[in-house]
Tab-separated table of C-alpha atoms in Angstrom:
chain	number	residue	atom	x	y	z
A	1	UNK	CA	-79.758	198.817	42.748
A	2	UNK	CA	-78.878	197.772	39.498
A	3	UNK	CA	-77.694	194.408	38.142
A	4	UNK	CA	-74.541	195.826	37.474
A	5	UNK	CA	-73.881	197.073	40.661
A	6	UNK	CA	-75.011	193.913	42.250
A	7	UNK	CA	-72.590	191.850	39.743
A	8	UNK	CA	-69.403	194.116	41.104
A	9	UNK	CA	-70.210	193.840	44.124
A	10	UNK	CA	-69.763	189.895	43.734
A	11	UNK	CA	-66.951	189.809	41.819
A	12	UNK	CA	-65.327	192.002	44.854
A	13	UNK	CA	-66.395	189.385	47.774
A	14	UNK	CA	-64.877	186.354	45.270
A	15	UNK	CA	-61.642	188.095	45.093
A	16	UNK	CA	-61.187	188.794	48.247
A	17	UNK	CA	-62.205	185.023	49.563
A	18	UNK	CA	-59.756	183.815	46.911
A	19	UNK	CA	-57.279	186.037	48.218
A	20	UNK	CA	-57.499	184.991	52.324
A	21	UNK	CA	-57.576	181.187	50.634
A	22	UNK	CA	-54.208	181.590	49.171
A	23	UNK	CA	-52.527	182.749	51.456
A	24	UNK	CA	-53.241	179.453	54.083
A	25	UNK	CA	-52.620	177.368	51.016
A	26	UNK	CA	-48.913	179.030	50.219
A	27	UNK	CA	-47.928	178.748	53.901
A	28	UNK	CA	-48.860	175.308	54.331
A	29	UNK	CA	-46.798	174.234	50.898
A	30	UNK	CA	-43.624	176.353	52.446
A	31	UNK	CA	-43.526	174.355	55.278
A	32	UNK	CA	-44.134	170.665	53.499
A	33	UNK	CA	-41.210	172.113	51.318
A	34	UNK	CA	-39.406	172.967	54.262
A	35	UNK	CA	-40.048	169.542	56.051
A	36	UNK	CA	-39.814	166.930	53.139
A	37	UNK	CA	-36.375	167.382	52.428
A	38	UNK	CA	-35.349	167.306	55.899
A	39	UNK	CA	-36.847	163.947	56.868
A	40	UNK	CA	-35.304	162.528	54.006
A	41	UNK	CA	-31.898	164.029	54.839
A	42	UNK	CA	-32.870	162.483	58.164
A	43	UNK	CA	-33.889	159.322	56.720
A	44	UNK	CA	-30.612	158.953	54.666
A	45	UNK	CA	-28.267	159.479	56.807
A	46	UNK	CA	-29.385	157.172	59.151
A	47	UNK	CA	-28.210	153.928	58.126
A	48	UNK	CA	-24.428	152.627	57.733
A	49	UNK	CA	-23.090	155.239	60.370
A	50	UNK	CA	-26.008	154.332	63.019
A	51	UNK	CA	-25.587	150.782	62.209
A	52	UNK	CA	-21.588	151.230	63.190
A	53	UNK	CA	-21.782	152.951	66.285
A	54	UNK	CA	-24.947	151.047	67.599
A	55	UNK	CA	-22.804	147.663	67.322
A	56	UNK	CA	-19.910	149.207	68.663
A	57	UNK	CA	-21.492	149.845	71.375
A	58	UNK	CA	-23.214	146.716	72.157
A	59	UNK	CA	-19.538	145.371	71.395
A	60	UNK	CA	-18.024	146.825	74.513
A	61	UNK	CA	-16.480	150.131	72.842
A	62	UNK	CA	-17.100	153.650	74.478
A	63	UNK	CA	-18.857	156.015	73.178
A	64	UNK	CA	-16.489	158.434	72.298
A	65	UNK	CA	-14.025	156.021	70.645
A	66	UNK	CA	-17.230	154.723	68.679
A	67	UNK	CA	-17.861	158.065	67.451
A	68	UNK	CA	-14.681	158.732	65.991
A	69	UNK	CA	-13.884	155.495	64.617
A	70	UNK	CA	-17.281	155.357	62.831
A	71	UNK	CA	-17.467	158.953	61.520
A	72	UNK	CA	-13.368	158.169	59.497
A	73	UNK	CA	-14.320	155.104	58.570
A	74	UNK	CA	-14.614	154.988	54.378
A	75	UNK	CA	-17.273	152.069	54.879
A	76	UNK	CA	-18.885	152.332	58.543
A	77	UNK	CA	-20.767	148.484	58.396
A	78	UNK	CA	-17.467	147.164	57.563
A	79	UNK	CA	-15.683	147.952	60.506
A	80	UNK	CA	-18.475	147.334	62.914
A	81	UNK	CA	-18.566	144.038	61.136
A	82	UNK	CA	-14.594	143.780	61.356
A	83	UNK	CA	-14.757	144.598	65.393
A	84	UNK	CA	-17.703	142.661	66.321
A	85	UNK	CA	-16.286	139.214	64.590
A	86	UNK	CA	-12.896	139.136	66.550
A	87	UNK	CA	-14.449	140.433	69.909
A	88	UNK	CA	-16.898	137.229	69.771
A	89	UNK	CA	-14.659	135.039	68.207
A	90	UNK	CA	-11.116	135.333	69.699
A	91	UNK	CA	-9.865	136.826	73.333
A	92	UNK	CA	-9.593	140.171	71.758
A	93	UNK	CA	-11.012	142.890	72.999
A	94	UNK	CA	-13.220	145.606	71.183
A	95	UNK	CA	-11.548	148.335	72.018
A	96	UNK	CA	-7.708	146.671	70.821
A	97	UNK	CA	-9.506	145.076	67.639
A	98	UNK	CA	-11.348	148.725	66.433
A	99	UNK	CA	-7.736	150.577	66.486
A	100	UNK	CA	-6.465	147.645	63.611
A	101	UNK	CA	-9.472	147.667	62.318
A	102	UNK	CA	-9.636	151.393	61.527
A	103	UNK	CA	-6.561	150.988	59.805
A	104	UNK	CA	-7.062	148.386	57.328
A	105	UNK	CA	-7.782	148.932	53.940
A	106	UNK	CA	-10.256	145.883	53.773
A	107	UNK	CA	-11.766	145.197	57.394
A	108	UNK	CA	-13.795	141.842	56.462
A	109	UNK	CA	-9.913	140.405	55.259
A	110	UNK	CA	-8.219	141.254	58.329
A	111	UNK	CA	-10.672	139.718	60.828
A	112	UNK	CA	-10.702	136.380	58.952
A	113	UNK	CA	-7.019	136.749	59.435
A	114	UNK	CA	-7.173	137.216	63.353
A	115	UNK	CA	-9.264	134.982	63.707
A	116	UNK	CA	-8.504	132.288	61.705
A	117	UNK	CA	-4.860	132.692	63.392
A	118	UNK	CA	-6.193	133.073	66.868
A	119	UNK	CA	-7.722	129.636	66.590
A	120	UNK	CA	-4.552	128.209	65.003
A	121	UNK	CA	-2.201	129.386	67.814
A	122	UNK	CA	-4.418	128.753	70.326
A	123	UNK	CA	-5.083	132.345	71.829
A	124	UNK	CA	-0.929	132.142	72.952
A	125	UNK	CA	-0.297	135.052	71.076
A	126	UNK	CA	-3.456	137.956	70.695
A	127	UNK	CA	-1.446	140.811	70.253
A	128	UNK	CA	1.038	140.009	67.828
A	129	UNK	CA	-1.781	138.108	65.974
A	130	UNK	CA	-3.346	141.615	65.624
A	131	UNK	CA	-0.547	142.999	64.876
A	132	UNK	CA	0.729	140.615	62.194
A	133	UNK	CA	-2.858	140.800	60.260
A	134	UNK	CA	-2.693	144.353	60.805
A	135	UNK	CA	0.944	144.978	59.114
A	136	UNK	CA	-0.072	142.569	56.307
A	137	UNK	CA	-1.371	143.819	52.908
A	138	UNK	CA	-2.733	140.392	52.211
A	139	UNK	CA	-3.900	139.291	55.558
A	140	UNK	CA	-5.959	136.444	54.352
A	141	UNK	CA	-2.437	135.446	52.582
A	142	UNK	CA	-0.730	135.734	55.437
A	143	UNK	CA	-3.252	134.168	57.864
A	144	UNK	CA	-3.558	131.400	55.287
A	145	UNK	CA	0.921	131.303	55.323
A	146	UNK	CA	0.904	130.732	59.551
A	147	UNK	CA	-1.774	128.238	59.704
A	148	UNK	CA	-0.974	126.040	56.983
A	149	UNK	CA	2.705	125.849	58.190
A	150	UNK	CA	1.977	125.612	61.739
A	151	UNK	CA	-0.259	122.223	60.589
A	152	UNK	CA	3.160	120.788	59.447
A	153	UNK	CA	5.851	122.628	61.166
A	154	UNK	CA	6.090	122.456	64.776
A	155	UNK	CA	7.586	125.538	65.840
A	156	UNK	CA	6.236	128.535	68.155
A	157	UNK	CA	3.586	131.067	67.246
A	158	UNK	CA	5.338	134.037	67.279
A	159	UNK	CA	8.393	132.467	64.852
A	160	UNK	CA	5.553	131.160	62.132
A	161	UNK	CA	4.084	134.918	62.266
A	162	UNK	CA	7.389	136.707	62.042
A	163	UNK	CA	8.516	134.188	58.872
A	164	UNK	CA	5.176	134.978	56.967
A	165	UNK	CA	5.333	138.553	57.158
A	166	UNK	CA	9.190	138.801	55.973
A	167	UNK	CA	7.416	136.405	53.398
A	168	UNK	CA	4.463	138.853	52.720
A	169	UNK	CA	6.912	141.935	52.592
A	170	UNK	CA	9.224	140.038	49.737
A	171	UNK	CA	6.150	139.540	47.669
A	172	UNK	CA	4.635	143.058	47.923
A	173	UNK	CA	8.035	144.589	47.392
A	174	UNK	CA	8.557	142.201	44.534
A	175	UNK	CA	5.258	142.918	42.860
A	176	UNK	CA	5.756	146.600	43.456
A	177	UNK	CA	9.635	146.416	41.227
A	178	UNK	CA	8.678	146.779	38.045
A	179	UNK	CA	10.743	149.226	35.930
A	180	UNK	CA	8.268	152.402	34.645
A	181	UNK	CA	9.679	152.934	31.077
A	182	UNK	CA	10.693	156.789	29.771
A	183	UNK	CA	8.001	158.742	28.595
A	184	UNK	CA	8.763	161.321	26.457
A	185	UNK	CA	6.310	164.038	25.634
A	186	UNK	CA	4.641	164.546	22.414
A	187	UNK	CA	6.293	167.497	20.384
A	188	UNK	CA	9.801	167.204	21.974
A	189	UNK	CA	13.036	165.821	20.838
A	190	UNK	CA	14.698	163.725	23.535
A	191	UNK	CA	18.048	164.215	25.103
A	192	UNK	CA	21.185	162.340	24.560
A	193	UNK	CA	20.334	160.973	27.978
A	194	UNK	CA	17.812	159.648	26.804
A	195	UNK	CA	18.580	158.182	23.749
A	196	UNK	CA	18.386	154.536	23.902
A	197	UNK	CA	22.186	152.739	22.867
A	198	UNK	CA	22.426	151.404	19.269
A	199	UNK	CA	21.911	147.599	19.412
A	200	UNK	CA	23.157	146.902	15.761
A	201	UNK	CA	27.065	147.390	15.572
A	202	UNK	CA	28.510	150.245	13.889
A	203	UNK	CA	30.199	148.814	10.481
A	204	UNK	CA	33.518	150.882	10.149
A	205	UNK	CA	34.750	153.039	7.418
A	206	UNK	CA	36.571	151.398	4.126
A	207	UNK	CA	39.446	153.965	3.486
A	208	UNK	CA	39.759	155.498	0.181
A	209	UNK	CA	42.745	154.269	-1.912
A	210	UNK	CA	44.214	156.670	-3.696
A	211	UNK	CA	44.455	156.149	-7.899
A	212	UNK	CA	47.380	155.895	-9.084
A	213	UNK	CA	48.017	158.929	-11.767
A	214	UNK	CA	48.447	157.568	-15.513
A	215	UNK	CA	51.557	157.765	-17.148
A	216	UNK	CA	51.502	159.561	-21.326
């Protein structure tokens, strides 16, 4: 046999091992490709929204109530947080202080407000305490409005709440008045209706006096 021959027949065995090498090595980067990306899916997903229902839990709140509460909520850890401070803190329970917490804009605010109040009014009034902080869109205003006048003013719970939220209403509204000025759009000519009244006052006509006609 020639060297030739022997040299082709070589190169035939190398190509073919190369080939039933690649193959392995292609499968076992499809799965890795396959896998990485779903661990760290997995991985990624398993923080603020495990954290919330895992304390919920612990806190008293069922399952199902957990799960839905968690999976709306725009920052998970802060309404855990916001349920698990007035369950340990005031008489409230879990499951009453998750519904107002759901709700509020800033969950950390409102359950410094129930439970600052709770402790101010002496547990006498839970519900409207959670209700008041709740309505509020300052509660740590209006948490801050019922215990410093219930340190001066002796007068029931449930009167001190009901005067600081007419008080918190009047400021909200009253922030919330000011008057939007016209906007008129670029390239048009406004409307006598919108035409702003002359502030300087209109000086009035001197009538012409005839000349007298000369006499020859």
């Amino acid at each position: 046999m020639s060297n030739k021959a022997v040299n082709r027949g070589k190169n035939k065995q190398a190509s073919s091992t190369s080939r039933n090498l690649t193959i392995p090595v292609l499968a076992i980067a499809g799965c890795l490709a396959t896998i990485l990306p779903n661990t760290a899916i997995a991985a990624s997903y398993s923080n603020d929204y495990s954290v919330c229902a895992g304390r919920l839990l612990k806190a008293g709140v069922t399952a199902e109530a957990a799960s839905l509460g968690c999976a709306a909520a725009l920052r998970p850890k802060d309404l855990a947080a916001c349920v698990v401070k007035i369950e340990k803190q005031t008489q409230i329970s879990a499951t009453d202080a998750l519904s107002s917490c759901g709700k509020a804009r800033r969950p950390e605010e409102l359950a410094t407000c129930v439970v600052g109040v709770s402790l101010s009014t002496k547990e006498e009034a839970n519900p409207a305490v959670l209700d008041g902080c709740g309505r509020s869109l300052l509660p740590v205003r209006f948490g801050q409005c019922v215990v410093g006048l219930r340190s001066q003013i002796d007068f029931p719970a449930i009167q001190a709440l009901d005067t600081c939220i007419s008080a918190d209403d009047s400021v909200v509204g009253a922030s919330s008045s000011s008057t939007t000025p016209t906007i008129i759009p670029a390239g048009s000519s406004p409307s006598n209706e919108t035409l702003p009244f002359p502030t300087q006052p209109t000086v009035p006509t001197q009538p012409v006096v005839p000349t007298q006609p000369g006499t020859n």
